[in-house]
Amino acid sequence: ATLIEFPYNLYETRLDQMTWYMDEDQVALSQAKVLPENTVDIGIDSLKGSGPTYVSTHPQQDSLNFIASRTIYDYGSRILHASGVPFIKVADVYVFPYEQKLDIGYRATMSLLSNAKVLANQVNRQYMIYDASIAVNSARDFTGSGYYDYLDDFGNSYEIHFDKIWVDTSVLTLATGTVSEDDPFMLSPYFDFQGEVQLKADALKLTFDGGLRLEHSCDIGKSWLRFTAELDPADIRIPIPQQMQNTALDKIFSGTLIARDSIHVYSTFLSSRKDYFDANITSAYGELIYDPDREDYIISTPEKLADPTVPGSYLRLETERCQVYGEGDINLNLDYGLVTMVSTGNATHRIEEGEFETRLILGLDFPFSEDALEVMGAEIDSLP
C-alpha cells in the first residue's frame, strides 16, 4: 500500500489501486487486496466494512477517520467523494452516512450528513437516532438534529424530534427535544406527557422534564403535574413531592380535602383544590405508579410500595369505582384548643356516592387533674 495525500483536503490514506479517468478529471481509489487491519466487524451487521482508512490531518480534528471501500477524487473541484463508508466513530457514538456516502472539501470540511443515523453510545448502543442532519466537526465533536422513537411497555411507538444534538466537554453526547401538549405522545396508556425530553448517551433511560397528566374518567379534575425524572418505560415511577405544582407552578393536591365550612368533603388526585382554605384529610408523597391489575393510581414511598405493611402514608385512586382510599396519618383538621388530638388509620371517599368513611385510632392529650385521674382510674378498676 502506498501513502496517498490530499493537501487541499487535509486527508491521507494508504491503498494499492488507483484508476485515472482522464476525460472526467477524476481518480478512483480503492484497496484491491483486502488487508486484515482494514477490516472492521464489531458484531453488528451495519457496522461491517473493509477498505482503506482515510485520516484527517487537520490539527483541530483529532485524527478524524473513516473507512471507505471506494473514493473518487475530482481534481477539477478538488472534492473527495467517498462511498462504502459503513460508519464514522465520532465522540462516543457511531454515525451512519446515508447510502454510506460523504464528501470531503477544503481543509477537511466534511459535507453535512443528511438522512443519517446516530447510534449512541459505542458501549451500550441504547439509542438509535434516525433522519438526522449531522455536522461532523472532529473525532470528538459533532452537532445536529434527528428523530428518536420512544417505545412504551405495550409496544406503542411515539416519535421525538431532538432539535439539538451535541457533545459536551466530557465527550458525552447529549440531545434535547420538545413534546408539545398537542403532540400525540404518551409515556404509557395511563400517562400523558408534555415538555422537554433529554438524552444522555451513557444513560439507560431518557430524562423527562415537563408535565404529566393521568388518564381516567373520574370526576376529580386533571392537572399537569410538574416533574423531572429519568423514566423506565417498563416501570414508570413519577416523583411526588410533599407540595406538588402544575406546569404553571400553581399548587395542586392529592387526597381527600375538607372545605372551610367543615361540611363539604371532596377528593383530588393531581388536581386543584376548590378553595384556598380547604385542607387535606388524607395525603401522600413519594412516588406515583399505576397498577394495571387493580386499575389504580398509587402514591406512596418506595418502601411502602414494595411492602404495604411498612408504616407510612398511602393514597390510591381506584379508577374503576372512582373512589380515593388513603391510609397513614389522617388529619381531621379539628382545633380544640388545649385538647391535642392526632389520628391515624384509613379513609375512603366514594366520589359518585358522596360518601366518606374513616377507621381511626385517636390519640388525645389534654390537661387533667391528677386527683381526678386517680378517682376515675379507681372507679374503672372497680367495675366487674
XYZ file of C-alpha atoms in Angstrom:
384
model
C 0.000 0.000 0.000
C 1.202 3.490 -0.866
C 0.725 6.678 1.127
C -1.701 8.988 -0.710
C -2.041 12.583 0.454
C -4.672 15.217 -0.344
C -3.049 18.564 0.594
C -6.099 20.645 -0.334
C -8.422 18.411 1.682
C -6.004 17.690 4.551
C -6.601 13.924 4.373
C -4.336 10.958 3.764
C -4.679 7.210 3.260
C -2.780 4.102 2.217
C -4.029 1.952 -0.665
C -2.806 -0.100 -3.580
C -5.078 0.714 -6.514
C -5.734 3.934 -8.438
C -7.602 4.382 -11.704
C -7.210 7.634 -13.625
C -10.274 8.731 -15.603
C -8.511 11.376 -17.680
C -11.517 12.604 -19.640
C -13.513 13.099 -16.437
C -10.740 14.730 -14.364
C -11.170 12.039 -11.726
C -9.097 9.446 -9.945
C -10.715 6.364 -8.367
C -9.008 4.958 -5.284
C -9.550 1.575 -3.652
C -7.836 -1.318 -1.927
C -7.549 -4.272 -4.269
C -6.052 -6.544 -1.631
C -8.171 -6.827 1.496
C -5.910 -6.171 4.464
C -6.870 -7.584 7.891
C -6.121 -4.274 9.608
C -8.611 -2.534 7.322
C -11.481 -4.936 8.082
C -13.984 -3.794 10.702
C -16.536 -6.095 12.303
C -17.762 -5.392 15.828
C -20.763 -7.689 15.771
C -23.465 -5.520 14.198
C -24.376 -6.017 10.530
C -24.475 -2.301 9.846
C -21.009 -1.918 11.362
C -19.101 -4.128 8.963
C -16.758 -2.763 6.333
C -13.439 -3.240 4.614
C -11.290 -0.714 2.814
C -8.651 1.957 3.206
C -8.807 4.233 6.233
C -8.911 7.945 5.437
C -7.422 10.089 8.197
C -7.792 13.834 8.643
C -4.500 15.684 9.141
C -6.267 18.863 10.216
C -4.710 19.848 13.565
C -8.124 20.531 15.152
C -9.886 17.347 14.084
C -8.109 14.888 16.426
C -7.279 12.437 13.613
C -10.894 12.051 12.494
C -11.051 8.997 10.249
C -13.360 6.671 8.376
C -13.205 3.566 6.191
C -14.288 3.865 2.540
C -14.220 0.917 0.160
C -14.026 3.324 -2.796
C -13.443 7.035 -3.313
C -13.423 9.339 -6.307
C -11.135 12.353 -6.201
C -12.375 15.042 -8.556
C -9.284 17.155 -9.175
C -11.376 19.704 -11.048
C -13.477 20.592 -7.992
C -10.876 19.105 -5.590
C -13.606 17.242 -3.690
C -13.092 13.729 -2.356
C -16.273 11.654 -2.851
C -16.288 8.623 -0.536
C -18.613 5.635 -0.838
C -18.869 2.356 1.041
C -18.466 4.225 4.354
C -20.181 1.969 6.933
C -19.886 4.442 9.804
C -17.817 7.205 11.387
C -16.696 6.999 15.001
C -17.289 10.449 16.494
C -17.022 11.215 20.206
C -18.920 8.360 21.919
C -21.263 7.450 19.032
C -21.373 5.848 15.607
C -22.644 7.987 12.736
C -24.038 6.182 9.685
C -23.948 8.290 6.486
C -26.963 7.928 4.215
C -26.238 5.345 1.492
C -22.730 5.128 3.002
C -21.606 8.269 1.152
C -19.897 11.505 2.176
C -17.784 14.270 0.650
C -14.605 15.956 1.892
C -13.895 19.513 0.748
C -11.401 22.248 1.559
C -9.313 21.804 4.727
C -11.017 18.574 5.825
C -14.530 20.018 5.733
C -16.967 17.110 5.697
C -20.314 17.538 3.961
C -23.452 17.803 6.072
C -24.745 14.260 6.532
C -28.459 14.319 5.734
C -30.792 11.376 6.452
C -28.037 9.904 8.608
C -28.347 7.682 11.665
C -26.623 8.023 15.027
C -26.126 5.086 17.409
C -25.456 6.211 20.975
C -23.271 5.235 22.513
C -20.450 2.965 21.425
C -20.718 0.879 24.616
C -24.397 0.390 25.483
C -25.785 1.122 21.963
C -29.034 2.177 23.607
C -30.360 4.874 21.277
C -30.774 4.950 17.506
C -31.496 8.425 16.127
C -32.679 8.475 12.508
C -33.436 11.002 9.739
C -30.639 13.027 11.286
C -28.751 16.013 9.921
C -25.219 15.726 11.293
C -22.230 18.060 11.008
C -19.050 16.201 11.950
C -16.516 18.706 13.255
C -13.776 16.433 14.590
C -13.210 12.996 16.057
C -14.546 14.324 19.375
C -17.262 16.718 18.272
C -20.410 16.833 16.155
C -23.745 18.674 16.144
C -27.088 18.082 14.543
C -30.725 17.083 14.924
C -32.793 13.966 14.351
C -35.676 11.732 15.399
C -35.955 9.012 18.036
C -38.782 6.542 18.677
C -39.864 6.208 22.307
C -41.302 2.731 22.853
C -43.617 2.191 25.813
C -44.074 -1.097 27.652
C -47.036 -2.034 25.424
C -45.139 -1.687 22.156
C -46.605 1.710 21.245
C -44.113 3.963 19.461
C -44.005 7.756 19.793
C -41.691 9.977 17.758
C -39.467 12.538 19.482
C -37.679 15.205 17.465
C -34.334 16.068 19.031
C -33.778 19.531 17.608
C -30.386 19.807 19.274
C -27.702 17.113 19.442
C -24.230 17.976 20.659
C -21.156 16.765 22.581
C -20.204 18.266 25.956
C -16.726 18.888 27.336
C -16.526 15.361 28.767
C -17.105 13.941 25.252
C -20.630 12.818 26.163
C -23.332 13.074 23.522
C -26.475 14.915 24.621
C -29.766 15.644 22.884
C -32.904 17.603 23.727
C -36.325 17.735 22.149
C -39.727 19.187 22.989
C -43.111 17.467 23.110
C -45.992 19.943 22.900
C -49.377 19.495 24.565
C -50.962 18.864 21.145
C -48.489 16.124 20.186
C -49.906 12.568 20.359
C -47.336 11.446 22.924
C -47.866 9.227 25.967
C -45.420 7.683 28.417
C -47.865 4.770 28.589
C -51.616 4.364 28.063
C -52.019 5.731 31.618
C -49.832 8.855 31.468
C -49.883 11.827 29.074
C -46.720 13.935 28.784
C -45.697 17.346 27.531
C -42.342 19.070 27.958
C -38.663 18.511 27.241
C -37.052 15.124 26.656
C -33.318 14.805 27.347
C -30.999 12.084 26.092
C -27.618 11.263 27.609
C -25.688 8.703 25.586
C -24.296 6.954 28.678
C -27.670 6.734 30.474
C -30.006 3.794 30.000
C -33.098 5.978 30.493
C -34.381 9.188 28.951
C -34.951 12.172 31.234
C -38.395 13.799 31.070
C -38.757 17.398 32.263
C -42.272 18.755 31.954
C -45.853 17.877 32.783
C -47.657 14.583 33.380
C -51.418 14.031 33.277
C -53.423 10.973 34.299
C -55.806 9.082 32.022
C -59.095 8.394 33.840
C -62.766 9.396 33.748
C -63.379 10.125 37.438
C -64.895 13.483 38.375
C -61.979 14.908 40.368
C -60.319 17.122 37.764
C -56.995 16.761 35.987
C -53.863 18.906 36.027
C -50.395 18.649 34.507
C -48.027 17.600 37.305
C -44.646 19.339 37.050
C -41.780 16.839 37.419
C -38.276 15.897 36.270
C -37.117 12.275 36.274
C -35.375 9.507 34.393
C -38.098 7.029 33.438
C -38.081 3.356 32.582
C -40.984 2.622 30.162
C -41.372 -0.813 31.754
C -41.686 0.615 35.288
C -42.829 4.245 35.289
C -42.348 5.910 38.673
C -43.058 9.629 38.965
C -41.509 11.541 41.882
C -44.183 13.192 44.047
C -43.031 15.966 46.434
C -44.959 16.966 49.539
C -46.138 20.095 47.734
C -46.974 19.408 44.107
C -47.169 22.014 41.348
C -48.637 22.071 37.882
C -46.742 23.290 34.815
C -47.891 26.860 35.581
C -46.237 26.441 39.024
C -49.573 26.618 40.835
C -50.189 24.278 43.758
C -52.069 21.050 43.112
C -53.115 18.342 45.555
C -53.812 14.653 46.028
C -56.086 13.192 48.659
C -59.431 13.930 50.305
C -59.947 17.532 51.434
C -62.369 19.235 53.793
C -63.846 22.634 52.997
C -63.548 25.643 55.262
C -67.135 25.169 56.476
C -66.185 21.678 57.773
C -69.189 20.212 55.994
C -68.136 19.571 52.422
C -65.632 16.818 51.678
C -64.170 16.216 48.207
C -61.165 14.483 46.660
C -58.314 15.450 44.368
C -55.615 13.465 42.631
C -53.001 15.617 40.929
C -55.673 18.287 40.611
C -56.597 21.692 42.036
C -58.464 22.300 45.263
C -61.698 24.309 45.224
C -60.757 26.961 47.756
C -57.511 28.301 49.197
C -58.546 27.407 52.769
C -59.512 23.797 52.030
C -57.236 21.349 53.860
C -56.125 17.766 53.281
C -57.597 14.982 55.388
C -55.532 12.336 53.584
C -52.374 12.876 51.568
C -49.230 11.083 50.433
C -45.923 11.722 48.709
C -43.001 9.714 47.368
C -43.666 8.030 44.027
C -46.641 7.702 41.704
C -47.195 4.390 39.921
C -50.036 2.720 38.037
C -51.160 -0.777 38.991
C -52.668 -2.319 35.822
C -54.047 -5.327 37.702
C -56.133 -3.151 40.046
C -56.517 -0.275 37.539
C -55.380 2.094 40.300
C -53.016 5.038 40.558
C -50.996 4.841 43.782
C -48.857 7.401 45.637
C -46.605 6.289 48.465
C -42.976 5.951 49.497
C -40.798 3.445 47.607
C -40.525 1.356 50.761
C -44.289 1.092 51.250
C -44.886 0.435 47.564
C -42.521 -2.508 47.863
C -44.056 -3.716 51.154
C -47.594 -2.484 52.027
C -47.094 -3.466 55.682
C -44.448 -0.757 56.157
C -45.806 2.282 58.064
C -46.293 5.470 56.110
C -48.711 7.464 54.022
C -50.510 5.791 51.133
C -53.019 7.106 48.622
C -54.881 5.243 45.911
C -57.218 6.423 43.143
C -59.400 3.482 42.179
C -60.412 4.415 38.642
C -62.993 1.658 38.120
C -65.095 2.640 41.152
C -63.927 6.259 41.256
C -63.003 6.322 44.910
C -59.969 7.622 46.776
C -58.513 5.475 49.532
C -55.846 6.743 51.917
C -54.046 5.416 54.937
C -51.473 6.703 57.393
C -51.883 9.983 59.235
C -55.475 11.250 58.963
C -55.812 14.974 59.635
C -59.345 15.766 60.779
C -58.435 19.482 60.867
C -60.063 19.980 64.304
C -58.842 22.595 66.761
C -59.955 22.030 70.359
C -57.538 24.431 71.951
C -55.870 22.742 74.924
C -57.039 19.328 73.732
C -54.487 17.995 71.252
C -55.625 15.188 69.003
C -53.748 13.043 66.495
C -55.300 10.331 64.369
C -54.114 7.566 62.123
C -55.861 4.838 60.153
C -57.550 4.754 56.785
C -60.224 6.698 54.926
C -62.289 6.065 51.813
C -64.111 8.674 49.749
C -66.655 7.198 47.362
C -66.915 10.114 44.974
C -70.009 9.183 42.972
C -71.984 8.160 46.093
C -70.824 11.200 48.063
C -69.797 9.015 50.988
C -66.743 9.434 53.230
C -65.764 6.768 55.756
C -62.821 6.595 58.164
C -61.462 3.984 60.556
C -59.175 5.665 63.046
C -57.073 5.358 66.143
C -57.201 8.619 68.123
C -54.539 9.953 70.430
C -55.700 12.627 72.903
C -53.546 14.871 75.059
C -55.079 17.414 77.427
C -54.597 18.877 80.952
C -56.269 16.737 83.656
C -56.312 16.806 87.437
C -54.082 14.121 88.920
C -56.526 13.617 91.832
C -59.461 13.300 89.459
C -57.467 10.855 87.325
C -56.853 8.640 90.382
C -60.563 8.699 91.303
C -61.558 7.864 87.735
C -58.958 5.122 87.499
C -60.111 3.527 90.724
C -63.699 3.680 89.575
C -62.818 1.955 86.288
C -60.778 -0.701 88.086
C -63.711 -1.474 90.410
C -66.044 -2.355 87.544
C -66.677 -6.142 87.007
